[in-house]
Amino acid sequence: MIERPAAAVKELVENALDAGARRIAVSLTDGGIAAIEIADDGAGIAAEELALAVQRHATSKLAGDDLVRIATLGFRGEALPSIGAAARLAITSRPRDAPHASQIRVEGGRVFPVEPAAGPPGTRVLVTDFFFATPARRKFLKHPSTEAEHAEAVVRRLALAAPAVAFRFEQDGRTLFDLPAQEMPARVASLIGAGAASTLIPLSAQRGAVRLTGFAGGPTLTRATAAGQFMVVNGRPVADPVLKTAIRVAYRPVIAERRHPVAALYLALPPEEVDVNVHPAKLELRFRDPAAVRSLVISTLAGALSGAIGSGAAPIPVPARPPLRLSPAPPAPSGYASPGFAETVLPLAGQPAARVVSPEPADASHPLGAAVAQVFGTYIVAVTSEDELVLVDQHAAHERLTHETLRAQHLSGGVRSQPLLLPAVVDLPQADVERLAARAEELAALGLVLEPFGPGAVLVRALPASLGLPEPGPIIRDLADELAESGEETVLAARLDAVLARMACHGSIRAGRQLSRPEMDALLRQMEATPRAATCSHGRPTFLKLSKADLERFFSRR
Ligand code: ADP
Ligand code: MG
């Protein structure tokens, strides 16, 4: 079933790929509702085959041939007739050796006779008036911009899957991308965004007959949704649960809960290892040996990610300036020299697991006590004057502080904004650009000043000051995801807290950053002075407190 323009776009582009096209141009008007035009330079359809092509269950792709089966996941002979039943369809096609092109039209299921036509070798399919013949279904179409967004996502996925094919994508007369034939890495960089591409780690692994290539985003390149994940099996984009789970499992130790990594995985395996007849209506497949595929993906990703963290070849952007500003300037950790006590370092996987710092005596007015150590680069250990042990998750805590600062500033008239020295260009899908542009005024009130910058990019001029100049790319992409989730109807104000939380996350001390004792103590003092500081913006606890009595009970000393 063709449920929306994007579904037609997918079928038509797949047909062009099946026909061996080297160049595919897709052009949409009003999100494809008014018109979809797809031109390719593939094998073409002979005049005498045109009538057959629009008949149900007619396919030139032989079911008996396994190679064709896997290469053409969509062979069912249903796409063209379904589109012809719901809309106005015109196919103009010319095989390379034909003297001229021929055209067939189908409108609301009515097939017109084949006619001679003009046109270059290849096929041009024009679909107009989507669902004109079925007004009941037309009602379910979303706003053209939403339909356009779905279609753009479909074409991006297909373009990632077929890097050797040149792809052009136009929307309402504007070119959103125009990619030449490329090698896979260049195609991934073009489509995932140049900024993001700099943190991508190349993957290459083979186990038995299964080969995995592609790119894994570093642990700091996360998104609010799984929209940055692309999976391609034998040249076709898929949304496969086995692969999705494998990505989640591999990243779980290195990224925050509810964040989604960015990855492009290309799997090549013999056709007999994949069953494509699982679900006739969907692009799903079943691996004959899902456990083998899962383990190959997990171990390859985990290997790539561990390299990223431990090797120093880390694609993790290190902020030029610590986001937390404190006075007096904190001394470097190595500045502590009290013999036998400070700078005790326990090794853990090549990284110091704990840094013990000379504590100030805890002040009775400080419920969170005085910092004594930082462990795993992530937790602050503190001791209170009441003999309590406190563990603080530094990222969760600082995220809450930043969130509350933003909220307080917003309530008192507007978030303070800090202009960037050099405005930053952030590449985004056009739908996201439009979504951000539509909210530019509201975002400016939140300290974030941006404007559209040609197709597929925004120019960021200023960011909220309390974020301490984070990388603009991740925060902008995240906000775009947030806006996509909240939908066009919702006013930003209704989602304000979610938006502030997203921003706060980017301005926060990362897990993994070493903190000096004054920094740790300052964080504890700020937590004490901040409302809601016991949980982070996502509702997770920020600290854990154990009394001496709790410890004694635990160790059965009482
Ligand atoms: P299927 O792709 O499952 O065979 P479709 O309804 O999508 O069914 O297409 C029917 C037939 O039309 C295809 O088998 C193919 O022979 C022909 N066809 C469709 N699109 C193209 C194209 N762009 N170039 C060449 N042939 C095409
Ligand atoms: Mg098809």
XYZ file of C-alpha atoms and ligand atoms in Angstrom:
586
model
C 0.000 0.000 0.000
C 1.156 3.472 -0.808
C 0.127 5.417 2.276
C 1.817 8.733 1.567
C 3.954 10.498 -1.049
C 7.161 9.359 0.643
C 6.132 5.726 0.080
C 5.679 6.405 -3.636
C 9.035 8.175 -3.742
C 10.690 5.167 -2.165
C 9.166 2.693 -4.632
C 9.992 4.872 -7.616
C 13.592 5.504 -6.603
C 14.029 1.791 -5.921
C 12.717 1.043 -9.384
C 15.260 3.465 -10.822
C 18.045 1.767 -8.847
C 16.814 -1.648 -10.005
C 16.990 -0.349 -13.568
C 20.695 0.355 -13.106
C 20.417 4.150 -13.074
C 23.662 6.088 -12.544
C 21.833 9.332 -11.954
C 18.479 9.912 -10.263
C 16.698 13.238 -9.883
C 13.755 13.600 -7.523
C 11.619 16.689 -7.462
C 8.625 17.337 -5.216
C 5.949 19.979 -5.227
C 3.986 20.525 -2.007
C 5.626 17.603 -0.282
C 4.768 15.337 -3.213
C 1.033 15.861 -2.762
C 0.846 18.101 -5.841
C 3.620 16.401 -7.799
C 6.459 13.895 -7.600
C 8.829 13.708 -10.522
C 11.554 11.107 -10.728
C 13.917 10.903 -13.662
C 16.598 8.259 -14.127
C 19.048 7.202 -16.800
C 18.472 3.493 -16.258
C 17.554 0.687 -18.637
C 14.147 2.106 -19.532
C 10.940 0.241 -20.365
C 10.169 -0.818 -23.929
C 6.930 0.509 -25.429
C 5.379 -2.957 -25.504
C 6.237 -3.495 -21.813
C 4.719 -0.269 -20.528
C 1.166 -1.572 -20.261
C 2.462 -4.595 -18.372
C 4.474 -2.498 -15.964
C 1.356 -0.789 -14.601
C -0.544 -4.063 -14.166
C -0.852 -5.635 -10.777
C 1.580 -8.447 -10.024
C 3.498 -7.815 -13.196
C 7.183 -7.655 -12.498
C 10.158 -8.054 -14.728
C 12.157 -9.115 -11.684
C 12.167 -12.875 -11.471
C 11.125 -14.360 -8.176
C 13.168 -17.484 -8.737
C 16.460 -15.664 -8.977
C 17.967 -15.200 -5.553
C 20.452 -12.598 -6.664
C 17.678 -10.464 -8.047
C 15.578 -11.111 -4.971
C 18.111 -9.678 -2.631
C 19.132 -6.900 -4.976
C 15.521 -5.845 -5.395
C 13.909 -6.036 -2.009
C 10.766 -4.484 -3.368
C 9.853 -6.837 -6.194
C 6.146 -7.426 -5.993
C 4.864 -5.758 -9.110
C 2.559 -3.591 -7.050
C 4.040 -0.152 -6.775
C 3.121 1.297 -10.144
C -0.466 -0.024 -10.168
C -1.030 1.200 -6.584
C 0.250 4.653 -7.431
C -1.820 4.659 -10.612
C -4.910 3.766 -8.616
C -4.507 6.578 -6.117
C -3.106 9.411 -8.198
C -2.372 10.502 -11.752
C 0.652 8.612 -13.031
C 2.552 9.255 -16.239
C 5.554 7.119 -17.174
C 7.723 8.235 -20.053
C 10.476 5.783 -20.842
C 13.004 4.993 -23.490
C 15.359 2.023 -23.541
C 18.804 3.016 -24.794
C 18.328 1.335 -28.159
C 14.803 2.642 -28.805
C 14.375 5.361 -31.440
C 12.082 7.393 -29.197
C 10.352 7.343 -25.835
C 6.844 6.090 -25.110
C 4.396 7.213 -22.495
C 1.612 5.579 -20.559
C -0.783 7.304 -18.186
C -2.936 5.883 -15.418
C -5.381 8.096 -13.555
C -7.336 6.770 -10.615
C -6.914 3.235 -11.944
C -7.928 4.092 -15.500
C -5.170 3.046 -17.924
C -4.743 5.109 -21.099
C -3.179 3.708 -24.285
C 0.573 3.879 -24.783
C 1.638 6.825 -26.928
C 4.908 7.834 -28.569
C 6.652 10.620 -26.696
C 9.850 12.647 -26.560
C 12.496 12.005 -23.965
C 16.079 10.912 -23.312
C 17.054 7.286 -22.595
C 15.854 6.269 -19.170
C 12.603 6.729 -17.348
C 10.702 9.731 -16.087
C 7.797 9.104 -13.749
C 5.420 11.924 -12.914
C 2.854 11.485 -10.162
C 0.363 14.301 -9.651
C -2.662 14.923 -7.422
C -1.830 12.396 -4.782
C -4.938 10.523 -3.581
C -7.221 12.593 -5.832
C -9.071 9.357 -6.579
C -9.447 8.401 -2.930
C -10.475 11.558 -1.051
C -10.914 9.598 2.193
C -7.206 8.779 2.211
C -6.273 12.249 1.132
C -7.641 13.501 4.441
C -4.929 11.567 6.253
C -2.106 13.345 4.511
C -0.200 15.696 6.757
C 0.869 19.233 6.037
C 2.993 19.375 2.842
C 6.075 20.279 4.886
C 5.658 17.097 6.939
C 5.150 14.986 3.831
C 8.212 16.658 2.297
C 10.223 15.785 5.339
C 9.290 12.104 5.137
C 10.158 12.061 1.465
C 13.475 13.773 2.063
C 14.344 11.201 4.726
C 13.521 8.413 2.279
C 15.723 9.867 -0.462
C 18.570 10.477 1.993
C 18.446 6.852 3.083
C 18.436 5.606 -0.485
C 21.256 7.985 -1.442
C 23.319 6.697 1.484
C 22.643 3.145 0.384
C 23.730 3.782 -3.201
C 26.718 6.153 -3.049
C 27.815 5.283 -6.588
C 24.612 6.765 -7.967
C 24.342 10.526 -8.400
C 21.309 11.922 -6.584
C 19.584 15.249 -6.905
C 16.716 16.242 -4.674
C 14.545 19.288 -5.238
C 11.650 20.605 -3.289
C 9.369 23.321 -4.595
C 12.018 24.370 -7.080
C 14.886 24.505 -4.587
C 17.758 22.043 -4.739
C 18.311 20.489 -1.315
C 21.113 18.225 -2.381
C 22.898 17.410 -5.575
C 25.438 14.666 -5.056
C 27.765 13.263 -7.693
C 28.649 9.565 -7.732
C 30.773 9.146 -4.614
C 32.708 6.681 -2.522
C 30.781 5.571 0.536
C 32.700 7.712 3.085
C 32.185 10.859 1.042
C 28.495 10.089 0.662
C 28.108 9.557 4.407
C 29.878 12.855 5.065
C 27.663 14.665 2.545
C 24.454 13.378 4.022
C 25.154 13.204 7.729
C 26.612 16.704 7.732
C 30.143 17.945 7.495
C 30.293 18.936 11.162
C 29.130 15.555 12.352
C 31.370 13.770 9.878
C 34.493 14.960 11.659
C 33.715 12.744 14.644
C 32.800 9.649 12.627
C 34.948 6.574 13.183
C 35.340 4.307 10.156
C 34.274 0.688 10.571
C 35.503 -2.324 8.688
C 35.069 -5.914 9.754
C 34.445 -9.266 8.239
C 33.254 -12.473 9.838
C 32.711 -15.450 7.611
C 30.798 -14.271 4.596
C 29.409 -11.213 6.379
C 31.117 -7.898 5.805
C 30.441 -4.747 7.811
C 31.616 -1.286 6.783
C 30.449 2.221 7.528
C 30.891 4.786 10.237
C 30.172 5.084 13.927
C 29.550 8.469 15.471
C 31.709 9.203 18.504
C 30.049 9.096 21.925
C 29.572 12.863 21.975
C 27.699 12.875 18.686
C 24.323 11.843 20.028
C 20.854 12.857 18.990
C 17.516 13.015 20.686
C 16.056 10.472 18.272
C 17.334 7.583 16.181
C 17.054 9.732 13.039
C 20.841 9.737 12.654
C 21.058 5.967 12.261
C 21.285 4.455 8.816
C 21.416 0.770 8.053
C 22.010 -0.662 4.634
C 21.883 -4.365 3.836
C 23.101 -5.474 0.431
C 22.612 -2.015 -0.956
C 19.152 -1.397 0.412
C 18.229 0.835 3.347
C 16.500 -1.135 6.062
C 14.995 -0.499 9.460
C 15.938 -3.721 11.104
C 15.330 -4.504 14.785
C 18.386 -6.759 15.050
C 20.677 -3.990 13.837
C 18.924 -1.334 15.917
C 19.339 -3.365 19.066
C 22.970 -4.053 18.259
C 23.652 -0.325 17.945
C 21.894 0.371 21.222
C 23.787 -2.332 23.068
C 27.171 -1.244 21.705
C 26.653 2.386 22.668
C 24.941 1.834 26.009
C 28.141 2.073 28.060
C 29.334 5.279 26.437
C 26.295 7.474 25.955
C 23.571 8.782 28.195
C 20.317 6.970 28.576
C 17.672 8.090 26.100
C 20.274 9.554 23.749
C 20.705 8.027 20.327
C 24.012 7.621 18.530
C 24.674 8.458 14.918
C 25.827 5.575 12.727
C 25.834 4.387 9.156
C 26.192 0.612 8.889
C 26.648 -1.207 5.611
C 26.227 -4.934 5.755
C 27.021 -7.154 2.809
C 26.196 -10.835 3.001
C 25.317 -13.664 0.629
C 21.683 -13.542 -0.476
C 20.926 -16.899 1.096
C 21.815 -15.418 4.484
C 18.889 -13.016 4.265
C 15.223 -13.774 3.968
C 13.398 -10.902 2.333
C 9.960 -12.423 2.254
C 9.140 -11.628 5.825
C 6.697 -8.852 5.343
C 5.384 -8.158 1.862
C 4.236 -4.649 2.697
C 7.344 -3.492 4.524
C 11.016 -3.255 3.945
C 11.901 -5.806 6.539
C 14.216 -8.696 6.321
C 15.219 -11.587 8.448
C 18.773 -12.727 8.927
C 19.216 -16.475 8.780
C 21.653 -16.136 11.661
C 20.678 -12.999 13.572
C 22.970 -13.821 16.495
C 26.036 -13.796 14.227
C 25.059 -10.477 12.665
C 24.273 -8.944 16.042
C 27.576 -10.021 17.532
C 29.571 -8.797 14.542
C 27.905 -5.386 14.758
C 28.227 -5.082 18.516
C 31.853 -6.143 18.669
C 32.853 -3.922 15.747
C 31.095 -0.885 17.190
C 32.362 -1.534 20.693
C 35.906 -1.853 19.355
C 35.606 1.402 17.446
C 34.187 3.190 20.479
C 36.735 1.933 22.956
C 39.440 3.178 20.631
C 37.679 6.483 20.612
C 37.793 6.856 24.362
C 41.133 5.399 25.302
C 43.477 5.954 22.417
C 43.898 9.678 22.323
C 42.871 9.514 18.684
C 39.594 10.454 20.252
C 37.098 12.170 18.029
C 35.652 13.729 21.155
C 35.635 17.490 20.908
C 37.317 18.945 23.953
C 35.730 22.261 24.879
C 38.221 25.063 24.509
C 36.959 26.608 27.708
C 35.453 24.755 30.637
C 31.726 25.467 30.680
C 31.727 25.998 34.427
C 33.306 29.299 35.362
C 34.483 29.762 38.877
C 36.551 32.075 40.930
C 39.210 31.775 42.098
C 40.720 30.040 39.094
C 40.967 26.365 40.006
C 44.498 25.016 40.269
C 45.377 22.140 37.998
C 44.986 18.734 39.664
C 48.732 18.181 39.512
C 49.132 21.263 41.663
C 48.302 19.220 44.728
C 51.420 17.989 46.397
C 50.619 16.947 49.951
C 52.709 13.783 50.000
C 51.033 10.423 50.222
C 47.556 11.807 49.993
C 46.748 13.974 47.056
C 46.998 12.658 43.518
C 46.440 9.069 44.481
C 45.618 7.450 41.193
C 44.054 4.038 40.768
C 44.367 2.583 37.300
C 41.194 1.498 35.508
C 41.391 0.473 31.873
C 44.305 2.814 31.376
C 42.435 5.750 32.895
C 42.706 7.080 36.424
C 39.641 5.751 38.244
C 39.891 8.045 41.236
C 41.557 11.296 42.074
C 41.754 12.045 45.728
C 41.989 15.688 46.665
C 42.780 17.235 50.017
C 39.397 18.079 51.465
C 38.536 21.242 53.272
C 36.915 20.406 56.569
C 33.169 20.120 55.900
C 31.126 23.078 57.029
C 27.995 22.206 58.991
C 25.961 24.553 56.814
C 26.777 22.503 53.730
C 24.365 19.583 53.357
C 26.375 18.139 50.499
C 29.655 18.423 52.374
C 33.166 18.931 51.059
C 34.630 17.199 48.021
C 37.250 14.580 48.765
C 37.654 12.858 45.428
C 36.475 12.426 41.898
C 35.973 8.863 40.697
C 35.662 7.490 37.155
C 35.899 11.085 35.987
C 32.186 11.207 36.598
C 31.306 11.203 40.278
C 32.258 13.601 43.006
C 32.792 11.987 46.398
C 32.082 14.309 49.316
C 31.843 13.991 53.081
C 29.565 16.102 55.272
C 30.120 17.347 58.799
C 27.328 14.935 59.806
C 29.471 11.965 58.773
C 27.600 11.310 55.589
C 29.098 10.088 52.349
C 27.797 11.891 49.249
C 28.192 10.799 45.641
C 27.297 13.330 42.961
C 26.875 12.652 39.246
C 28.697 15.723 37.947
C 27.023 15.840 34.547
C 23.495 15.275 35.840
C 23.999 17.855 38.570
C 25.487 20.522 36.360
C 22.815 19.944 33.749
C 20.179 20.736 36.351
C 22.040 23.872 37.455
C 22.300 25.121 33.894
C 18.662 24.266 33.277
C 17.578 26.244 36.345
C 19.766 29.205 35.364
C 18.176 29.242 31.932
C 14.719 28.969 33.414
C 15.341 31.775 35.916
C 16.716 34.044 33.207
C 13.773 33.254 30.987
C 11.281 34.085 33.725
C 12.994 37.366 34.422
C 12.711 38.673 30.901
C 14.891 36.637 28.579
C 17.820 34.271 28.431
C 21.115 36.123 28.206
C 22.737 35.437 24.927
C 26.378 35.414 23.933
C 27.256 36.267 20.330
C 29.686 33.887 18.649
C 32.916 35.483 17.540
C 32.478 33.750 14.217
C 28.910 32.768 13.336
C 28.790 28.998 12.851
C 27.237 27.212 9.891
C 25.378 24.041 10.864
C 24.269 21.592 8.151
C 20.817 20.121 8.629
C 18.074 18.481 6.605
C 16.004 21.227 5.010
C 12.930 20.257 7.029
C 14.894 20.996 10.200
C 16.134 24.285 8.781
C 12.570 25.339 8.113
C 11.409 24.223 11.499
C 14.143 26.208 13.218
C 13.586 29.234 10.993
C 9.870 29.210 11.786
C 10.754 29.387 15.474
C 13.661 31.810 15.123
C 11.936 34.535 17.117
C 10.990 32.263 19.983
C 14.484 30.759 19.996
C 16.010 34.238 20.110
C 14.086 34.850 23.336
C 15.891 31.758 24.629
C 19.237 33.264 23.749
C 19.719 31.330 20.562
C 20.037 33.511 17.484
C 20.022 31.777 14.126
C 18.863 32.236 10.568
C 18.538 29.986 7.512
C 21.722 29.886 5.460
C 21.014 28.653 1.965
C 19.382 25.250 1.566
C 20.303 22.689 4.178
C 22.057 24.909 6.695
C 21.523 27.500 9.402
C 23.836 30.243 10.546
C 24.141 30.430 14.319
C 24.954 33.904 15.592
C 24.544 33.577 19.334
C 23.980 30.963 22.018
C 22.682 31.229 25.586
C 25.510 32.712 27.661
C 25.168 30.287 30.544
C 26.030 27.355 28.275
C 29.618 28.558 28.075
C 29.963 28.319 24.300
C 29.277 24.663 23.489
C 29.786 23.280 19.973
C 26.863 24.805 18.039
C 26.237 21.758 15.793
C 25.023 19.245 18.381
C 22.811 21.699 20.227
C 21.159 22.944 17.045
C 20.537 19.402 15.773
C 19.105 18.486 19.125
C 16.767 21.447 19.176
C 15.643 20.577 15.668
C 14.826 17.076 16.888
C 12.977 18.538 19.839
C 10.927 20.800 17.558
C 10.206 17.866 15.267
C 8.916 15.913 18.233
C 6.768 18.713 19.554
C 5.067 19.219 16.175
C 3.986 22.331 14.338
C 0.902 23.027 16.392
C 2.513 23.219 19.799
C 3.746 26.620 20.793
C 7.291 26.504 22.005
C 6.189 27.882 25.366
C 4.312 24.659 26.068
C 7.496 22.679 25.525
C 9.718 25.313 27.003
C 11.060 23.157 29.736
C 11.980 20.358 27.385
C 13.740 22.872 25.148
C 15.651 24.409 28.054
C 16.603 20.930 29.236
C 17.978 20.070 25.822
C 20.036 23.242 25.802
C 21.224 22.690 29.357
C 22.509 19.268 28.489
C 24.912 20.810 25.981
C 26.211 23.428 28.343
C 26.951 20.942 31.063
C 30.136 19.462 32.371
C 30.542 16.191 30.573
C 30.992 12.963 32.399
C 34.691 12.288 32.011
C 35.973 15.792 32.635
C 38.435 16.107 35.469
C 37.401 18.641 38.050
C 39.602 20.371 40.545
C 38.566 20.479 44.181
C 37.414 24.112 44.043
C 35.339 23.251 40.982
C 33.812 20.293 42.776
C 33.065 22.287 45.904
C 31.561 25.090 43.841
C 29.289 22.600 42.130
C 28.139 21.232 45.484
C 27.441 24.773 46.792
C 25.482 25.645 43.668
C 23.440 22.478 44.009
C 22.551 23.425 47.568
C 21.355 26.801 46.363
C 19.365 25.571 43.390
C 15.777 24.333 43.370
C 15.097 20.806 42.112
C 18.813 20.020 42.250
C 18.171 16.516 43.556
C 17.283 15.316 40.079
C 18.664 16.189 36.681
C 16.489 17.630 33.933
C 15.591 14.103 32.862
C 14.410 13.176 36.316
C 17.390 11.042 37.229
C 18.898 11.547 40.666
C 21.934 13.789 40.805
C 23.344 12.554 44.088
C 23.298 9.735 46.576
C 23.778 10.182 50.294
C 24.773 7.437 52.737
C 24.979 8.104 56.439
C 27.657 6.510 58.530
C 24.811 4.505 60.083
C 23.788 3.280 56.605
C 27.338 2.119 55.998
C 27.559 0.430 59.363
C 24.274 -1.367 58.783
C 25.509 -2.451 55.375
C 28.718 -3.848 56.811
C 26.848 -5.419 59.738
C 28.818 -3.379 62.222
C 25.604 -2.624 64.046
P 8.439 -4.218 -9.192
O 9.460 -3.155 -8.994
O 8.091 -4.925 -7.945
O 8.755 -5.145 -10.325
P 6.783 -2.029 -9.932
O 5.281 -1.875 -10.002
O 7.525 -1.133 -9.039
O 7.059 -3.533 -9.584
O 7.350 -1.904 -11.390
C 6.843 -2.750 -12.389
C 7.870 -2.962 -13.483
O 8.067 -1.757 -14.198
C 9.241 -3.351 -13.002
O 9.352 -4.745 -12.830
C 10.144 -2.849 -14.115
O 10.212 -3.797 -15.149
C 9.398 -1.661 -14.661
N 9.942 -0.399 -14.169
C 9.388 0.394 -13.201
N 10.132 1.497 -12.998
C 11.173 1.421 -13.861
C 12.291 2.280 -14.127
N 12.483 3.439 -13.484
N 13.169 1.883 -15.089
C 12.992 0.712 -15.730
N 11.973 -0.122 -15.521
C 11.057 0.209 -14.589
Mg 9.243 -1.583 -7.742
